[in-house]
mmCIF file of C-alpha atoms in Angstrom:
data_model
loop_
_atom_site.group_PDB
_atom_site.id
_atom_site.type_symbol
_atom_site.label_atom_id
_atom_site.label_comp_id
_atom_site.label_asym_id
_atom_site.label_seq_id
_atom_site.Cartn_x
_atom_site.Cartn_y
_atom_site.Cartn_z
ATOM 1 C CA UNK E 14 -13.865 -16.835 6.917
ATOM 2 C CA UNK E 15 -17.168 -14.459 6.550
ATOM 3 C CA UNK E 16 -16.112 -11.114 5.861
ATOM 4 C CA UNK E 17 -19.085 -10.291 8.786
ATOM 5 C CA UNK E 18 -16.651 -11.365 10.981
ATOM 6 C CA UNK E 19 -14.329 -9.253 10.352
ATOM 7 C CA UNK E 20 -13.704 -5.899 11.502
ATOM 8 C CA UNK E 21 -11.159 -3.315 10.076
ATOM 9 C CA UNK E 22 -9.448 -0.897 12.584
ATOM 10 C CA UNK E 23 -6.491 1.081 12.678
ATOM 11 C CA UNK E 24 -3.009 -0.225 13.272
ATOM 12 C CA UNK E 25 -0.748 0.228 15.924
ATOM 13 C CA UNK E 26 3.296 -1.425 17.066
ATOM 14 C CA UNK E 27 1.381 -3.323 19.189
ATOM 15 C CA UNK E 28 0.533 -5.050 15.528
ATOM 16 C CA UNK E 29 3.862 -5.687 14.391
ATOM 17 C CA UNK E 30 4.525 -9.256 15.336
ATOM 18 C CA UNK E 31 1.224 -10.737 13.479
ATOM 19 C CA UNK E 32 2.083 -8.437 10.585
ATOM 20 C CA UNK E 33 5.645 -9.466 10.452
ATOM 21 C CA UNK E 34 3.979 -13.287 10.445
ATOM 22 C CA UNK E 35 1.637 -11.951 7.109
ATOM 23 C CA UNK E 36 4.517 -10.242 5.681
ATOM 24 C CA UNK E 37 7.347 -12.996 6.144
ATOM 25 C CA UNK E 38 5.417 -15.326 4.502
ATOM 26 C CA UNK E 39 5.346 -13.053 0.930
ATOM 27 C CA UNK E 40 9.418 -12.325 1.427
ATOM 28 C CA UNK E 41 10.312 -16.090 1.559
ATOM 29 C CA UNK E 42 7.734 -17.648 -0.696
ATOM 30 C CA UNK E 43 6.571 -15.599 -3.021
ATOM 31 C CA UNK E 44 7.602 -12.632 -6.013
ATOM 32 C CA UNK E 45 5.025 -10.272 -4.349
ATOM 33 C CA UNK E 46 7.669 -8.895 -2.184
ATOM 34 C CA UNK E 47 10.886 -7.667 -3.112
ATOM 35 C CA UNK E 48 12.620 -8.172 0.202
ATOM 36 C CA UNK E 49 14.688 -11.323 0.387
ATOM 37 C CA UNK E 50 15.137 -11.573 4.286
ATOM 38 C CA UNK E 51 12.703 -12.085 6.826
ATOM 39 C CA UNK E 52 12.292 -8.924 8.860
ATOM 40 C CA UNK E 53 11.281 -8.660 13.007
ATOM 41 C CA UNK E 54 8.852 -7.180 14.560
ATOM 42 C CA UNK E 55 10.895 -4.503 15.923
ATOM 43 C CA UNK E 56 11.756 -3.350 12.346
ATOM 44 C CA UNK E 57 7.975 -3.960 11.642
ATOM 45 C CA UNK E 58 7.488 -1.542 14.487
ATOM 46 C CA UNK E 59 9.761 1.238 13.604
ATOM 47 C CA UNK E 60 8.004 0.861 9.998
ATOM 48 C CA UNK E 61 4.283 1.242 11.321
ATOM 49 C CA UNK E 62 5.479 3.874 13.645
ATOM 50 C CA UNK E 63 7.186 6.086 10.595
ATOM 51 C CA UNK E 64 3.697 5.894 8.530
ATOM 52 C CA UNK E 65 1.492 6.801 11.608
ATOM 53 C CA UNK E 66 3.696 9.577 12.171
ATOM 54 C CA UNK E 67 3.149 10.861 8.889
ATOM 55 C CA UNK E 68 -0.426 11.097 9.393
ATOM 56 C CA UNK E 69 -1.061 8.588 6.981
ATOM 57 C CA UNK E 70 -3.320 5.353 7.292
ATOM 58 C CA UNK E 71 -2.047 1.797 8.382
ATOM 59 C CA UNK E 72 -5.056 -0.240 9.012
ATOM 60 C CA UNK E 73 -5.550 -4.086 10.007
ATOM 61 C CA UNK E 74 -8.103 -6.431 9.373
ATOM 62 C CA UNK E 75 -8.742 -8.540 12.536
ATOM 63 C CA UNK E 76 -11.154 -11.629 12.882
ATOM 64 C CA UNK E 77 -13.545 -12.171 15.530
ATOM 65 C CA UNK E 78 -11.133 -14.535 17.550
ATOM 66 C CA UNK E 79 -8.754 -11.181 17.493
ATOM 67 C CA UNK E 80 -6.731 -12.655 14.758
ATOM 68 C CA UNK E 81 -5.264 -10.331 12.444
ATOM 69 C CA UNK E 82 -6.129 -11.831 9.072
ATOM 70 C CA UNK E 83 -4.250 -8.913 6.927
ATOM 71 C CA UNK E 84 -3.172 -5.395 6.690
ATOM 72 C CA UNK E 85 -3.176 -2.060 4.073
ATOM 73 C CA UNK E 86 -1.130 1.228 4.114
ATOM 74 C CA UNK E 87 -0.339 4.249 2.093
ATOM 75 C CA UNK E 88 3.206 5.739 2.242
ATOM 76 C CA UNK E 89 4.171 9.148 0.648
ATOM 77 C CA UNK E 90 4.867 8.263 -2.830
ATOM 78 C CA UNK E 91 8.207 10.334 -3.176
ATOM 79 C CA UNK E 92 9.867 12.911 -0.472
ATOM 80 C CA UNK E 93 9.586 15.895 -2.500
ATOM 81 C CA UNK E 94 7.329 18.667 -0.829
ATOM 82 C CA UNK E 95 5.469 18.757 -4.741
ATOM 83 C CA UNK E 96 4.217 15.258 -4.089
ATOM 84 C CA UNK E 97 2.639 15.372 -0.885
ATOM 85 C CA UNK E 98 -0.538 14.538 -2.237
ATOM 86 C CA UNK E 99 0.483 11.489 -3.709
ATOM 87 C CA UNK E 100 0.887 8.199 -1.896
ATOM 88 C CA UNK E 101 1.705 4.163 -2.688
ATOM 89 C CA UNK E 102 -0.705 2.028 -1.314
ATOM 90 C CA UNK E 103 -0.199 -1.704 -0.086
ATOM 91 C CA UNK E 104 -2.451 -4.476 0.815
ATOM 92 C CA UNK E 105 -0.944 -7.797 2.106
ATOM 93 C CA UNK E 106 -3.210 -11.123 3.486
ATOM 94 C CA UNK E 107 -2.778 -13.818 5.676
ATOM 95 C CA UNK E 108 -2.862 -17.241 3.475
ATOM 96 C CA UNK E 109 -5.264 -18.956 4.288
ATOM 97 C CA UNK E 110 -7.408 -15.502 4.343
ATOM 98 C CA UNK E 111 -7.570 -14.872 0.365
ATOM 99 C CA UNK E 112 -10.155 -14.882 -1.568
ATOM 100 C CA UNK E 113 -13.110 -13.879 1.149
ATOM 101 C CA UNK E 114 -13.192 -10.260 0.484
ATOM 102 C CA UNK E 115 -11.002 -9.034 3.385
ATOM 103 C CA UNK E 116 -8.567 -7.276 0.976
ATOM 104 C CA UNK E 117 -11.629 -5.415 -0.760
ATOM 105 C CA UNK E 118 -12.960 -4.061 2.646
ATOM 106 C CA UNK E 119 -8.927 -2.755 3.830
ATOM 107 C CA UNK E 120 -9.079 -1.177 0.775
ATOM 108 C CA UNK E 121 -12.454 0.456 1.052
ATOM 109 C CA UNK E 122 -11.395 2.046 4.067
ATOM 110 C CA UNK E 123 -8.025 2.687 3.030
ATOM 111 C CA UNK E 124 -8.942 4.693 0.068
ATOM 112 C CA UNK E 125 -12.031 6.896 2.110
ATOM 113 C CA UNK E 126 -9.296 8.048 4.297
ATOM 114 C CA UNK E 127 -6.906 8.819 2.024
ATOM 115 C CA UNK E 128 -9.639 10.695 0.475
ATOM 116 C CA UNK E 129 -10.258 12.439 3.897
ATOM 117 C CA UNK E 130 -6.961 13.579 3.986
ATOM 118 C CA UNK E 131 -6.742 15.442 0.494
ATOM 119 C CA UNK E 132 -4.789 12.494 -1.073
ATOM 120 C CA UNK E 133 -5.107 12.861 -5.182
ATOM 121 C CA UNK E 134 -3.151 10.278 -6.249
ATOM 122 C CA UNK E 135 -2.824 6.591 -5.413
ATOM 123 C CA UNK E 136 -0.462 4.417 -6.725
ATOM 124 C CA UNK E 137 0.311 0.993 -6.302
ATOM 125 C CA UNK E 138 3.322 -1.275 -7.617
ATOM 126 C CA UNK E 139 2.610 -4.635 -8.226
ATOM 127 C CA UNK E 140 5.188 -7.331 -9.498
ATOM 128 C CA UNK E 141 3.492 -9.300 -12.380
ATOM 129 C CA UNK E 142 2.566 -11.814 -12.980
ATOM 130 C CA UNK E 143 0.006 -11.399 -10.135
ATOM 131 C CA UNK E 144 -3.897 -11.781 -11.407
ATOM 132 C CA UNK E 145 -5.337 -11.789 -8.250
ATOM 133 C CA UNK E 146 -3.555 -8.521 -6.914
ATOM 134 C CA UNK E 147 -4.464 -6.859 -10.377
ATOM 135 C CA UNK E 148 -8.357 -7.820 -10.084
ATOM 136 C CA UNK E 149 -8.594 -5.964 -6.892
ATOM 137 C CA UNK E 150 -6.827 -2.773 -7.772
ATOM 138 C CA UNK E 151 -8.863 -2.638 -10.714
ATOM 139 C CA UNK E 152 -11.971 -3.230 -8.729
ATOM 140 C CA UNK E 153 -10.900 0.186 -7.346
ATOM 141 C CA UNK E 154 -10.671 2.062 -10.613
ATOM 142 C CA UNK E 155 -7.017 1.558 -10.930
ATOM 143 C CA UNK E 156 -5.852 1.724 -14.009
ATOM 144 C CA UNK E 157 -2.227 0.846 -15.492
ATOM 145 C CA UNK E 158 -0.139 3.500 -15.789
ATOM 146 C CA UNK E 159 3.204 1.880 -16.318
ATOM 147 C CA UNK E 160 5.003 -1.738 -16.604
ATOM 148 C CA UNK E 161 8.898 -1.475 -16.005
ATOM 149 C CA UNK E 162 10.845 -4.968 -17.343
ATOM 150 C CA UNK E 163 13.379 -7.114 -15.390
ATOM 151 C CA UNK E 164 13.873 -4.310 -12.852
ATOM 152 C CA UNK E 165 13.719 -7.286 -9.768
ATOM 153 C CA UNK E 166 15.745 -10.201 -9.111
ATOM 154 C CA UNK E 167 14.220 -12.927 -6.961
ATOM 155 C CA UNK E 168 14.621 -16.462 -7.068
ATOM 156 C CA UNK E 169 16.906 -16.578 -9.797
ATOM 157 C CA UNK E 170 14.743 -14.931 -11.722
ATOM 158 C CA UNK E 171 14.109 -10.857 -13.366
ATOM 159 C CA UNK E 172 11.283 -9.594 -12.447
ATOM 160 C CA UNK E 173 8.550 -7.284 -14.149
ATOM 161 C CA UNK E 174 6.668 -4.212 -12.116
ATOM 162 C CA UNK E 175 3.909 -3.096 -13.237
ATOM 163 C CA UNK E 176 1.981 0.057 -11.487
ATOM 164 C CA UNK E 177 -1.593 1.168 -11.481
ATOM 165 C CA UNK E 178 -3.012 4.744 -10.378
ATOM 166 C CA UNK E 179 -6.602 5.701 -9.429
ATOM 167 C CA UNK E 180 -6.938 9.946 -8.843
ATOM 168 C CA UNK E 181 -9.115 10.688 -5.844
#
């Protein structure tokens, strides 16, 4: 996959089932997620729908067959009024749609309109190990701020969290 053939474009519910299909995929296989049960698409729905009406950014990556290949978002970082210029930003792929540079361009966008929208601060949690996810947040001038030990449990195993932070 070419990322020339891929456009980026804001989401909507109408996203929530191919999302859920991304998303599912990190809850039952992998660390990256902290969930441990699959989630709908309704609950998708209500989640997409509580970030747009925040007036914050929830964007999708779609291919040229109209294949949603991946997905970013930022969500307020905390609910007190004193952080409202501070978000946590996510970027999730489909599988078989790492490594072409599809994360880099969510991101890209992701980031401009957080900047449009007075965001300062971006942070982004990241269970570790995860080399791939840190390489692209530092691509973005993210820097780590902070590394918290055993404070997941997935698998039958403690996991670490480590978080990075780029200011705007």
């Amino acid at each position: 996959m070419q990322p020339a053939e891929i456009k980026i474009r804001d989401a909507n519910t109408g996203d929530a089932a191919a999302i859920v299909a991304i998303y599912n995929h990190y809850i039952t296989n992998t660390t990256v997620s902290f969930e441990t049960e699959e989630i709908d698409a309704p609950q998708m729905q209500s989640r997409i729908s509580d970030i747009l009406q925040a007036n914050l950014p929830y964007l999708v990556a779609e291919d040229s067959n109209g294949n949603i290949t991946g997905y970013a978002y930022a969500t307020k970082w905390r609910a007190r009024f004193a952080y409202r210029f501070s978000v946590e930003v996510s970027v999730y792929l489909a599988p078989g749609a790492t490594g072409a540079g599809i994360g880099s361009m969510l991101y890209r966008q992701l980031f401009a309109r957080l900047k449009q929208r007075g965001i300062h601060a971006v942070i982004a949690g990241i269970a570790l190990p995860n080399d791939a996810s840190i390489a692209l947040h530092k691509k973005f001038a993210m820097t780590q701020v902070a590394e918290f030990k055993q404070v997941g449990f997935k698998f039958n195993q403690w996991l670490d969290v480590g978080y990075w932070q780029v200011l705007l």
